[in-house]
Amino acid sequence: MTGWLGRRALRAIHEFRARLARYHLQQRRVTKAALAEDPIVRDAIAQHVREHGLSETAVRRRVDEYIDEIVPQLNVLSYYRIGYNLAKVVLNLLYRVTVDYQDEASLERIPKRDVVVYTMNHRSNVDYVVVAYVLAYGAHVSYAVGEWARVWPLEYVFKSFGSYFIRRGFREPLYHAVLERYVQLITKNG
């Protein structure tokens, strides 16, 4: 990160003590290329070509569309400056948010190469805002977002927060191979 924006982003990371893997900060095209060349994705492409009688070029084009749809581009300033402050305002208008217990010593003992996965019971869309707000100091939370949010400007906002889009009702094995490999890639790389 260079220049004024890069320095602001680094300052936000340090201020929030965020555990961001290099993977979060790499360029989107690197992630897209890794996913497109993944052996399991290539096998899924070959199988789709055999089963549906389509050309490999057409199937690769479809996979590229899936990858483009799924892979976000985290913008640190968007997440930690805009998202955090917006969440703070909204939540403090609606609730009195308190964090009663956080065992920071235990969290610090987790090796940097390991990934912490938080699961929650999704009762409302506010749950995601609460979790991101509460965990902002120390963690970046990436969410799977449904196709309902693929409208302007929500799509760009969510992708800048590091969220990835999923088609919940879509049953095509090719799509699920791409999505599965993406989730494994981000989990493995933090």
mmCIF file of C-alpha atoms in Angstrom:
data_model
loop_
_atom_site.group_PDB
_atom_site.id
_atom_site.type_symbol
_atom_site.label_atom_id
_atom_site.label_comp_id
_atom_site.label_asym_id
_atom_site.label_seq_id
_atom_site.Cartn_x
_atom_site.Cartn_y
_atom_site.Cartn_z
ATOM 1 C CA MET A 1 0.000 0.000 0.000
ATOM 2 C CA THR A 2 1.463 3.288 -1.058
ATOM 3 C CA GLY A 3 0.359 6.884 -1.053
ATOM 4 C CA TRP A 4 -2.059 8.735 1.182
ATOM 5 C CA LEU A 5 -4.882 6.163 0.918
ATOM 6 C CA GLY A 6 -2.477 3.336 1.639
ATOM 7 C CA ARG A 7 -1.212 5.080 4.757
ATOM 8 C CA ARG A 8 -4.788 5.702 5.920
ATOM 9 C CA ALA A 9 -5.625 2.033 5.372
ATOM 10 C CA LEU A 10 -2.569 0.886 7.335
ATOM 11 C CA ARG A 11 -3.450 3.302 10.124
ATOM 12 C CA ALA A 12 -6.970 1.806 10.287
ATOM 13 C CA ILE A 13 -5.546 -1.731 10.440
ATOM 14 C CA HIS A 14 -3.226 -0.750 13.309
ATOM 15 C CA GLU A 15 -5.920 1.205 15.141
ATOM 16 C CA PHE A 16 -8.348 -1.721 15.051
ATOM 17 C CA ARG A 17 -5.576 -4.277 15.743
ATOM 18 C CA ALA A 18 -7.050 -6.216 12.854
ATOM 19 C CA ARG A 19 -5.710 -9.669 12.023
ATOM 20 C CA LEU A 20 -5.705 -9.366 8.266
ATOM 21 C CA ALA A 21 -3.945 -12.028 6.288
ATOM 22 C CA ARG A 22 -1.994 -10.917 3.244
ATOM 23 C CA TYR A 23 -4.667 -12.782 1.360
ATOM 24 C CA HIS A 24 -7.221 -10.108 2.282
ATOM 25 C CA LEU A 25 -5.020 -7.391 0.868
ATOM 26 C CA GLN A 26 -3.925 -9.012 -2.362
ATOM 27 C CA GLN A 27 -5.403 -7.886 -5.617
ATOM 28 C CA ARG A 28 -8.690 -9.407 -6.659
ATOM 29 C CA ARG A 29 -7.247 -10.651 -9.951
ATOM 30 C CA VAL A 30 -4.770 -12.884 -8.063
ATOM 31 C CA THR A 31 -7.605 -14.624 -6.219
ATOM 32 C CA LYS A 32 -9.623 -14.945 -9.415
ATOM 33 C CA ALA A 33 -6.663 -16.472 -11.269
ATOM 34 C CA ALA A 34 -5.976 -18.954 -8.445
ATOM 35 C CA LEU A 35 -9.603 -20.022 -8.454
ATOM 36 C CA ALA A 36 -9.801 -20.330 -12.253
ATOM 37 C CA GLU A 37 -6.713 -22.571 -12.298
ATOM 38 C CA ASP A 38 -7.691 -24.666 -9.288
ATOM 39 C CA PRO A 39 -7.488 -28.406 -10.162
ATOM 40 C CA ILE A 40 -10.915 -29.161 -8.682
ATOM 41 C CA VAL A 41 -12.502 -26.302 -10.642
ATOM 42 C CA ARG A 42 -10.770 -27.554 -13.816
ATOM 43 C CA ASP A 43 -12.156 -31.058 -13.156
ATOM 44 C CA ALA A 44 -15.640 -29.603 -12.641
ATOM 45 C CA ILE A 45 -15.305 -27.746 -15.960
ATOM 46 C CA ALA A 46 -14.313 -30.950 -17.775
ATOM 47 C CA GLN A 47 -17.204 -32.843 -16.208
ATOM 48 C CA HIS A 48 -19.675 -30.085 -17.138
ATOM 49 C CA VAL A 49 -18.405 -30.136 -20.732
ATOM 50 C CA ARG A 50 -18.920 -33.926 -20.902
ATOM 51 C CA GLU A 51 -22.359 -33.909 -19.292
ATOM 52 C CA HIS A 52 -23.845 -30.977 -21.207
ATOM 53 C CA GLY A 53 -22.053 -31.149 -24.558
ATOM 54 C CA LEU A 54 -20.909 -27.544 -24.368
ATOM 55 C CA SER A 55 -17.576 -26.196 -25.530
ATOM 56 C CA GLU A 56 -14.860 -25.747 -22.944
ATOM 57 C CA THR A 57 -14.667 -22.067 -23.886
ATOM 58 C CA ALA A 58 -18.359 -21.549 -23.100
ATOM 59 C CA VAL A 59 -18.066 -23.360 -19.774
ATOM 60 C CA ARG A 60 -14.910 -21.428 -18.824
ATOM 61 C CA ARG A 61 -16.747 -18.196 -19.636
ATOM 62 C CA ARG A 62 -19.535 -19.273 -17.268
ATOM 63 C CA VAL A 63 -16.983 -20.138 -14.561
ATOM 64 C CA ASP A 64 -15.352 -16.725 -15.031
ATOM 65 C CA GLU A 65 -18.782 -15.128 -14.498
ATOM 66 C CA TYR A 66 -19.260 -17.156 -11.312
ATOM 67 C CA ILE A 67 -15.810 -16.185 -10.060
ATOM 68 C CA ASP A 68 -16.395 -12.514 -10.867
ATOM 69 C CA GLU A 69 -19.706 -12.667 -9.005
ATOM 70 C CA ILE A 70 -18.278 -14.416 -5.936
ATOM 71 C CA VAL A 71 -14.829 -12.882 -5.355
ATOM 72 C CA PRO A 72 -14.882 -9.563 -3.446
ATOM 73 C CA GLN A 73 -12.262 -6.856 -3.161
ATOM 74 C CA LEU A 74 -11.817 -5.809 0.454
ATOM 75 C CA ASN A 75 -11.313 -2.090 0.838
ATOM 76 C CA VAL A 76 -9.824 -1.525 4.294
ATOM 77 C CA LEU A 77 -10.971 2.093 4.485
ATOM 78 C CA SER A 78 -14.484 1.148 3.432
ATOM 79 C CA TYR A 79 -14.688 -1.629 6.027
ATOM 80 C CA TYR A 80 -13.012 0.046 9.003
ATOM 81 C CA ARG A 81 -13.918 3.688 8.440
ATOM 82 C CA ILE A 82 -17.284 3.708 6.676
ATOM 83 C CA GLY A 83 -18.707 0.332 7.715
ATOM 84 C CA TYR A 84 -17.610 0.500 11.339
ATOM 85 C CA ASN A 85 -18.797 4.069 11.869
ATOM 86 C CA LEU A 86 -22.110 3.432 10.120
ATOM 87 C CA ALA A 87 -22.643 0.308 12.244
ATOM 88 C CA LYS A 88 -21.764 2.269 15.374
ATOM 89 C CA VAL A 89 -24.337 4.975 14.621
ATOM 90 C CA VAL A 90 -27.125 2.561 13.647
ATOM 91 C CA LEU A 91 -26.560 0.166 16.537
ATOM 92 C CA ASN A 92 -26.301 2.915 19.132
ATOM 93 C CA LEU A 93 -29.590 4.346 17.865
ATOM 94 C CA LEU A 94 -31.309 0.962 18.189
ATOM 95 C CA TYR A 95 -29.514 -0.753 21.081
ATOM 96 C CA ARG A 96 -27.093 -0.357 23.926
ATOM 97 C CA VAL A 97 -24.228 -2.518 22.706
ATOM 98 C CA THR A 98 -21.866 -3.881 25.341
ATOM 99 C CA VAL A 99 -19.221 -6.569 25.200
ATOM 100 C CA ASP A 100 -19.302 -8.307 28.565
ATOM 101 C CA TYR A 101 -16.514 -10.792 28.070
ATOM 102 C CA GLN A 102 -13.710 -11.214 25.634
ATOM 103 C CA ASP A 103 -10.797 -13.459 26.433
ATOM 104 C CA GLU A 104 -8.143 -11.575 24.502
ATOM 105 C CA ALA A 105 -5.357 -13.702 25.964
ATOM 106 C CA SER A 106 -6.914 -16.836 24.462
ATOM 107 C CA LEU A 107 -7.363 -15.137 21.113
ATOM 108 C CA GLU A 108 -3.721 -14.026 21.133
ATOM 109 C CA ARG A 109 -2.591 -17.626 21.721
ATOM 110 C CA ILE A 110 -4.190 -18.737 18.453
ATOM 111 C CA PRO A 111 -1.375 -19.174 15.929
ATOM 112 C CA LYS A 112 -1.383 -16.555 13.177
ATOM 113 C CA ARG A 113 -1.565 -19.293 10.527
ATOM 114 C CA ASP A 114 -4.855 -20.609 11.978
ATOM 115 C CA VAL A 115 -8.295 -19.267 11.182
ATOM 116 C CA VAL A 116 -11.009 -18.443 13.674
ATOM 117 C CA VAL A 117 -14.493 -19.172 12.353
ATOM 118 C CA TYR A 118 -17.391 -17.450 14.085
ATOM 119 C CA THR A 119 -20.822 -18.958 13.586
ATOM 120 C CA MET A 120 -24.059 -17.304 14.532
ATOM 121 C CA ASN A 121 -27.749 -17.885 14.431
ATOM 122 C CA HIS A 122 -29.033 -15.578 11.696
ATOM 123 C CA ARG A 123 -32.243 -14.193 13.174
ATOM 124 C CA SER A 124 -32.162 -10.839 11.397
ATOM 125 C CA ASN A 125 -29.938 -8.822 9.094
ATOM 126 C CA VAL A 126 -28.918 -6.701 12.086
ATOM 127 C CA ASP A 127 -27.043 -9.721 13.483
ATOM 128 C CA TYR A 128 -24.351 -9.265 10.851
ATOM 129 C CA VAL A 129 -23.947 -5.601 11.710
ATOM 130 C CA VAL A 130 -23.706 -6.389 15.440
ATOM 131 C CA VAL A 131 -21.082 -9.105 14.919
ATOM 132 C CA ALA A 132 -18.956 -6.954 12.593
ATOM 133 C CA TYR A 133 -19.152 -4.032 15.025
ATOM 134 C CA VAL A 134 -18.321 -6.081 18.131
ATOM 135 C CA LEU A 135 -15.450 -7.935 16.446
ATOM 136 C CA ALA A 136 -14.044 -4.921 14.560
ATOM 137 C CA TYR A 137 -11.189 -4.517 17.030
ATOM 138 C CA GLY A 138 -9.117 -7.541 16.199
ATOM 139 C CA ALA A 139 -10.930 -9.328 13.370
ATOM 140 C CA HIS A 140 -12.208 -8.819 9.867
ATOM 141 C CA VAL A 141 -15.487 -10.625 9.258
ATOM 142 C CA SER A 142 -16.324 -11.782 5.750
ATOM 143 C CA TYR A 143 -19.918 -12.737 5.005
ATOM 144 C CA ALA A 144 -21.733 -14.755 2.408
ATOM 145 C CA VAL A 145 -24.434 -12.479 1.020
ATOM 146 C CA GLY A 146 -27.480 -13.663 -0.900
ATOM 147 C CA GLU A 147 -28.410 -12.581 -4.393
ATOM 148 C CA TRP A 148 -30.937 -10.102 -2.969
ATOM 149 C CA ALA A 149 -28.053 -7.665 -2.441
ATOM 150 C CA ARG A 150 -26.788 -7.791 -6.028
ATOM 151 C CA VAL A 151 -28.230 -4.382 -6.841
ATOM 152 C CA TRP A 152 -26.504 -1.051 -7.171
ATOM 153 C CA PRO A 153 -25.049 0.285 -4.869
ATOM 154 C CA LEU A 154 -25.331 -2.601 -2.376
ATOM 155 C CA GLU A 155 -23.250 -4.994 -4.479
ATOM 156 C CA TYR A 156 -20.264 -2.639 -4.533
ATOM 157 C CA VAL A 157 -20.629 -1.737 -0.859
ATOM 158 C CA PHE A 158 -20.774 -5.373 0.273
ATOM 159 C CA LYS A 159 -17.866 -6.385 -1.955
ATOM 160 C CA SER A 160 -15.779 -3.509 -0.585
ATOM 161 C CA PHE A 161 -16.510 -4.885 2.903
ATOM 162 C CA GLY A 162 -15.083 -8.242 1.778
ATOM 163 C CA SER A 163 -18.420 -10.044 1.462
ATOM 164 C CA TYR A 164 -18.917 -12.638 -1.227
ATOM 165 C CA PHE A 165 -22.143 -13.364 -3.057
ATOM 166 C CA ILE A 166 -23.825 -16.731 -3.230
ATOM 167 C CA ARG A 167 -26.806 -18.020 -5.167
ATOM 168 C CA ARG A 168 -28.752 -19.785 -2.439
ATOM 169 C CA GLY A 169 -31.208 -21.691 -4.607
ATOM 170 C CA PHE A 170 -28.836 -22.472 -7.466
ATOM 171 C CA ARG A 171 -28.154 -26.214 -7.707
ATOM 172 C CA GLU A 172 -25.668 -26.447 -10.584
ATOM 173 C CA PRO A 173 -22.666 -28.622 -9.543
ATOM 174 C CA LEU A 174 -20.264 -26.408 -11.517
ATOM 175 C CA TYR A 175 -21.301 -23.333 -9.540
ATOM 176 C CA HIS A 176 -21.030 -25.207 -6.265
ATOM 177 C CA ALA A 177 -17.535 -26.455 -7.155
ATOM 178 C CA VAL A 178 -16.395 -22.850 -7.710
ATOM 179 C CA LEU A 179 -18.099 -21.608 -4.529
ATOM 180 C CA GLU A 180 -16.743 -24.497 -2.453
ATOM 181 C CA ARG A 181 -13.182 -23.905 -3.631
ATOM 182 C CA TYR A 182 -13.477 -20.172 -2.952
ATOM 183 C CA VAL A 183 -14.663 -20.779 0.622
ATOM 184 C CA GLN A 184 -11.848 -23.296 1.141
ATOM 185 C CA LEU A 185 -9.339 -20.829 -0.310
ATOM 186 C CA ILE A 186 -10.353 -17.969 1.989
ATOM 187 C CA THR A 187 -10.557 -20.262 5.010
ATOM 188 C CA LYS A 188 -7.133 -21.765 4.358
ATOM 189 C CA ASN A 189 -5.556 -18.356 3.777
ATOM 190 C CA GLY A 190 -7.224 -16.557 6.662
#
